[in-house]
Coordinates of C-alpha atoms and ligand atoms in Angstrom, one line a residue:
M130 CA 10.5 12.6 49.5
S131 CA 8.6 12.5 52.8
T132 CA 10.3 13.2 56.1
A133 CA 9.6 11.8 59.6
N134 CA 7.7 15.0 60.5
Q135 CA 5.5 15.1 57.5
E136 CA 1.9 14.0 57.7
P137 CA 2.0 10.3 56.6
I138 CA -1.3 10.7 54.7
S139 CA -2.0 13.4 52.1
Y140 CA -5.5 14.7 51.4
E141 CA -6.8 16.8 48.5
L142 CA -10.3 17.5 47.2
D143 CA -10.2 17.3 43.4
G144 CA -13.7 18.5 42.4
E145 CA -16.0 15.9 44.0
I146 CA -13.3 13.3 44.5
A147 CA -11.1 13.1 47.6
M148 CA -7.6 12.0 46.8
I149 CA -6.0 10.2 49.8
G150 CA -2.3 9.3 49.5
L151 CA -0.2 7.0 51.7
R152 CA 2.9 9.2 52.0
R153 CA 5.6 7.2 53.6
P154 CA 7.5 5.9 50.5
E155 CA 10.8 5.6 52.4
K156 CA 9.2 2.9 54.4
R157 CA 7.2 1.6 51.4
N158 CA 4.1 3.1 52.9
A159 CA 4.1 0.6 55.8
V160 CA 1.1 1.2 58.1
S161 CA 2.0 2.4 61.6
D162 CA -0.5 3.5 64.2
R163 CA 0.1 7.1 63.1
V164 CA -0.6 6.2 59.5
V165 CA -3.8 4.4 60.3
E166 CA -5.1 7.3 62.5
A167 CA -4.3 9.8 59.8
L168 CA -6.0 7.6 57.3
N169 CA -9.1 7.5 59.5
L170 CA -9.3 11.3 59.6
A171 CA -8.9 11.5 55.8
I172 CA -11.7 8.9 55.3
E173 CA -14.0 10.8 57.7
R174 CA -13.3 14.1 55.9
A175 CA -13.9 12.5 52.5
Q176 CA -17.3 11.1 53.6
D177 CA -18.3 14.6 54.7
E178 CA -17.3 16.5 51.6
A179 CA -16.7 14.2 48.6
K180 CA -18.9 12.0 46.5
A181 CA -16.2 9.4 45.9
A182 CA -12.5 8.9 46.9
V183 CA -9.3 7.4 45.6
I184 CA -6.6 5.9 47.8
F185 CA -3.2 5.6 46.4
G186 CA 0.4 5.1 47.6
E187 CA 3.3 7.4 46.8
G188 CA 6.4 5.9 45.3
T189 CA 7.0 2.6 43.5
H190 CA 5.0 0.5 46.0
F191 CA 1.4 0.8 47.1
C192 CA 1.9 -0.5 50.6
A193 CA 4.2 -3.0 52.4
G194 CA 1.5 -3.7 55.0
L195 CA 1.8 -3.5 58.8
D196 CA 4.7 -1.5 60.2
L197 CA 6.6 -4.5 61.5
A198 CA 9.1 -2.4 63.5
E199 CA 6.3 -0.8 65.5
H200 CA 4.4 -4.1 65.8
M201 CA 7.4 -5.8 67.3
Q202 CA 7.3 -3.4 70.3
K203 CA 3.7 -4.0 71.1
P204 CA 2.4 -6.0 74.0
L205 CA -0.2 -8.8 73.2
I206 CA -3.2 -6.6 74.1
G207 CA -1.8 -3.8 71.9
A208 CA -1.7 -6.1 69.0
V209 CA -5.3 -7.1 69.5
M210 CA -6.5 -3.5 70.0
G211 CA -4.5 -2.5 67.0
S212 CA -6.1 -5.1 64.8
R213 CA -9.6 -4.1 66.1
R214 CA -8.8 -0.5 65.3
W215 CA -7.9 -1.4 61.7
H216 CA -11.2 -3.3 61.5
R217 CA -13.2 -0.3 62.5
I218 CA -11.4 2.1 60.2
F219 CA -11.4 -0.2 57.2
D220 CA -15.1 -0.9 57.8
G221 CA -15.6 2.9 57.5
I222 CA -14.3 2.5 54.0
E223 CA -16.2 -0.6 53.0
R224 CA -19.5 0.3 54.5
G225 CA -19.4 4.1 54.5
A226 CA -21.3 6.6 52.5
I227 CA -19.1 7.1 49.4
P228 CA -17.3 4.7 47.1
F229 CA -13.5 4.2 47.3
A230 CA -11.3 3.4 44.3
V231 CA -7.8 2.2 45.0
A232 CA -4.7 2.5 42.7
L233 CA -2.2 -0.2 43.1
Q234 CA 1.4 -0.5 42.0
G235 CA 4.5 -2.5 43.2
A236 CA 4.0 -4.2 46.5
V237 CA 0.4 -4.8 47.6
V238 CA 1.4 -6.8 50.6
G239 CA -0.2 -8.0 53.9
G240 CA -2.1 -5.0 55.4
G241 CA -1.7 -3.2 52.1
F242 CA -3.8 -5.9 50.4
E243 CA -6.3 -5.8 53.3
L244 CA -6.7 -2.0 52.8
A245 CA -7.2 -2.5 49.1
A246 CA -9.8 -5.3 49.8
A247 CA -11.8 -2.8 51.8
C248 CA -12.1 -0.5 48.8
H249 CA -14.8 -0.9 46.2
L250 CA -13.0 -0.4 42.9
R251 CA -9.5 -2.0 42.7
V252 CA -7.1 -1.0 39.8
A253 CA -3.7 -2.6 39.6
D254 CA -1.0 -1.5 37.1
E255 CA 1.4 -4.1 35.5
T256 CA 4.0 -3.6 38.2
A257 CA 1.7 -4.6 41.0
F258 CA 2.3 -7.8 43.0
F259 CA 0.2 -9.3 45.7
G260 CA 1.6 -11.1 48.8
L261 CA 0.5 -12.3 52.2
P262 CA 3.8 -13.0 53.9
E263 CA 2.3 -13.3 57.4
G264 CA 3.3 -17.0 57.7
Q265 CA 6.9 -16.1 56.9
R266 CA 6.8 -13.3 59.5
G267 CA 5.2 -15.6 62.2
I268 CA 2.1 -13.5 62.4
F269 CA -1.5 -13.6 60.9
V270 CA -3.6 -11.2 59.0
G271 CA -5.2 -8.6 61.3
G272 CA -6.7 -5.9 59.0
G273 CA -9.8 -7.8 57.9
G274 CA -8.1 -10.0 55.3
S275 CA -9.4 -13.3 56.5
V276 CA -12.9 -12.0 55.8
R277 CA -12.5 -9.6 52.9
I278 CA -9.6 -11.2 50.9
A279 CA -10.9 -14.7 51.5
R280 CA -14.3 -13.7 50.1
L281 CA -12.8 -11.9 47.1
I282 CA -10.4 -14.7 46.0
G283 CA -11.5 -17.7 48.0
A284 CA -10.2 -18.9 51.4
Q285 CA -8.2 -21.7 49.8
R286 CA -6.3 -19.3 47.4
M287 CA -5.7 -17.0 50.3
G288 CA -4.4 -19.9 52.4
D289 CA -2.1 -20.9 49.5
M290 CA -0.6 -17.4 49.4
M291 CA -0.1 -17.4 53.2
L292 CA 1.3 -20.9 53.4
T293 CA 3.7 -20.5 50.5
G294 CA 4.5 -16.8 50.8
R295 CA 4.3 -16.6 47.0
T296 CA 3.5 -13.4 45.2
V297 CA 0.7 -13.2 42.6
S298 CA 0.7 -11.1 39.4
P299 CA -2.0 -8.6 38.7
V300 CA -3.3 -10.6 35.7
Q301 CA -3.6 -13.7 37.9
M302 CA -5.2 -11.6 40.7
E303 CA -7.8 -10.3 38.2
V304 CA -8.7 -13.8 37.2
W305 CA -9.0 -14.7 40.9
G306 CA -11.3 -11.7 41.5
G307 CA -8.9 -9.7 43.7
V308 CA -8.8 -6.7 41.4
N309 CA -11.2 -5.6 38.6
Y310 CA -8.8 -3.7 36.3
V311 CA -5.3 -4.2 35.2
V312 CA -3.7 -1.2 33.4
P313 CA -0.3 -0.3 31.9
A314 CA 2.5 0.7 34.3
G315 CA 2.0 4.2 35.8
T316 CA -1.7 4.6 34.8
A317 CA -3.5 3.0 37.8
L318 CA -4.1 6.4 39.5
D319 CA -5.7 7.9 36.3
K320 CA -7.9 4.9 35.9
A321 CA -8.9 4.9 39.6
K322 CA -9.8 8.6 39.3
E323 CA -11.8 7.9 36.2
L324 CA -13.8 5.2 38.0
A325 CA -14.3 7.3 41.1
R326 CA -15.7 10.1 38.9
L327 CA -18.2 7.7 37.3
A328 CA -19.3 6.3 40.7
A329 CA -19.6 9.9 42.0
Q330 CA -22.3 10.6 39.4
N331 CA -24.7 7.9 40.9
A332 CA -27.5 8.9 43.2
P333 CA -26.1 9.0 46.8
M334 CA -28.8 6.6 48.0
S335 CA -27.9 4.0 45.3
N336 CA -24.3 4.2 46.3
Y337 CA -25.2 3.9 49.9
A338 CA -27.2 0.8 49.2
I339 CA -24.4 -0.7 47.0
L340 CA -21.9 -0.2 49.8
N341 CA -24.1 -1.1 52.8
A342 CA -26.8 -3.5 51.6
L343 CA -24.8 -5.7 49.2
P344 CA -22.2 -6.9 51.7
R345 CA -24.9 -7.5 54.4
I346 CA -27.1 -9.4 52.0
R347 CA -24.1 -11.6 51.0
D348 CA -24.0 -12.6 54.7
M349 CA -27.7 -13.4 54.9
S350 CA -29.7 -16.4 54.0
S351 CA -31.3 -16.2 50.5
E352 CA -34.7 -15.6 51.9
D353 CA -33.6 -12.8 54.2
G354 CA -31.4 -11.3 51.4
L355 CA -34.3 -11.2 49.0
F356 CA -36.5 -9.6 51.5
T357 CA -33.9 -7.0 52.4
E358 CA -33.3 -6.3 48.7
S359 CA -37.0 -5.5 48.2
L360 CA -37.0 -3.0 51.2
M361 CA -33.8 -1.4 50.0
S362 CA -35.0 -1.2 46.4
A363 CA -38.3 0.5 47.5
L364 CA -36.4 2.9 49.7
A365 CA -34.0 4.0 46.9
S366 CA -36.9 4.3 44.4
A367 CA -38.8 6.6 46.8
T368 CA -36.2 9.4 46.8
P369 CA -36.8 12.6 44.7
E370 CA -33.5 11.9 43.0
A371 CA -34.7 8.6 41.7
N372 CA -37.9 10.2 40.5
E373 CA -35.9 12.8 38.5
R374 CA -33.5 10.3 37.1
L375 CA -36.2 8.0 36.0
R376 CA -38.1 10.9 34.4
A377 CA -34.9 12.0 32.6
F378 CA -34.5 8.6 31.0
L379 CA -38.2 8.4 29.9
E380 CA -38.0 11.9 28.4
K381 CA -34.8 10.9 26.6
R382 CA -32.7 13.4 28.4
T383 CA -30.0 10.8 29.4
A384 CA -27.4 8.9 27.3
R385 CA -28.3 5.4 26.4
L386 CA -26.2 2.4 27.5
K387 CA -23.7 1.1 24.9
A388 CA -21.9 -2.2 24.4
P389 CA -18.5 -2.1 26.1
D390 CA -16.5 -1.9 22.9
A391 CA -18.7 0.7 21.2
E392 CA -17.2 4.2 20.6
Ligands
1HE1539 C1 9.2 -1.7 56.4 C2 8.2 -2.5 56.0 C3 7.2 -3.0 56.9 C4 9.5 -2.1 54.3 N1 7.3 -2.5 58.1 N2 9.3 -1.3 57.7 N3 4.9 -6.8 55.3 C5 6.0 -7.5 54.8 O1 6.4 -8.5 55.2 C6 6.6 -6.8 53.6 C7 8.0 -6.3 54.0 N4 8.6 -5.5 52.9 C8 9.2 -6.0 51.8 O2 9.1 -7.2 51.5 C9 9.9 -5.0 51.0 O3 10.2 -3.9 51.8 C10 9.2 -4.5 49.7 C11 9.0 -5.6 48.7 C12 7.8 -3.9 50.1 C13 10.0 -3.3 49.1 O4 11.3 -3.8 48.9 P1 12.5 -2.7 48.7 O5 13.8 -3.4 48.5 O6 12.1 -1.7 47.7 O7 12.6 -1.9 50.1 P2 13.3 -2.3 51.5 O8 14.8 -1.9 51.4 O9 13.0 -3.7 51.9 O10 12.6 -1.3 52.5 C14 12.8 0.1 52.6 C15 12.6 0.5 54.0 O11 11.3 0.3 54.4 C16 13.5 -0.3 55.0 O12 13.8 0.5 56.1 P3 15.2 1.2 56.3 O13 15.2 2.0 57.5 O14 16.2 0.0 56.3 O15 15.4 2.0 55.0 C17 12.5 -1.4 55.5 O16 12.8 -1.9 56.7 C18 11.2 -0.6 55.5 N5 10.0 -1.4 55.4 N6 8.4 -2.8 54.6 C19 8.3 -1.7 58.5 N7 6.2 -3.7 56.5 C20 -2.9 -5.8 60.2 S1 -2.0 -7.2 60.1 C21 -1.2 -7.1 58.6 C22 0.0 -8.0 58.6 C23 1.0 -7.7 57.5 O17 0.9 -6.6 56.9 S2 2.2 -8.8 57.3 C24 3.1 -8.1 56.0 C25 4.2 -7.2 56.4

């Protein structure tokens, strides 16, 4: 059980994978200013020393979103600055140097969903439920959800969740595109680690391009996107790492791809 004085974010380097835990289960991992700043330090450290990272929440809920008690005390400008701070920090996840997987269980609510949406590989276990209760609370998303969640599941589905306050099951969320993997209860962290380890094996320049070129190209016109793709592609191919990996394939030193259900 965490205490008020304990760091609200845990950090551990497990081989090449940084394990970053939301450690405030007694408040359902609600995100206060202290939490978001500690998360930022952990993200920066992970980018320096890991090849991929996993974000998870301690306890039975991933994250209850914005710390509403702290939010209530903030002046208007504090709310704006706080939201902008979340944007910068979550942007450091989405468009950083290493891929982030996220393991989801229980409540994935408001800012918790926004945090998950900034990650690249989303795994939910069967206990997960997704909610955007901002309308019920009289507020609005502020952690990038109107951009990231709307693009993942569609603005009209996001609007439906916010207008009605309804919660969505992980299976439904997978159909909607909000998560990519649904796993048995209690196994999301293992699956997220497995995926992070796979992504960590890619060439760093390929991962950089996936994280930084893909979302920008999505925001471009087709013509600009295709042009940027060609430049990015040539740049990645020009690295010594690409040369060695291509040679390894041609010399039959690498495993062949298999169909998904093949042993
Ligand atoms: C909190 C928060 C919080 C719990 N801020 N303190 N988020 C929400 O509107 C979700 C609000 N939370 C819930 O609906 C429920 O807490 C849960 C479904 C997540 C979990 O329920 P339960 O019954 O296990 O826990 P609980 O008894 O409600 O909460 C335990 C404690 O955590 C309790 O404090 P205590 O001192 O009475 O023990 C709660 O007050 C506290 N707690 N959630 C502060 N969110 C950048 S903009 C993003 C905008 C949003 O994120 S809006 C969504 C906010």
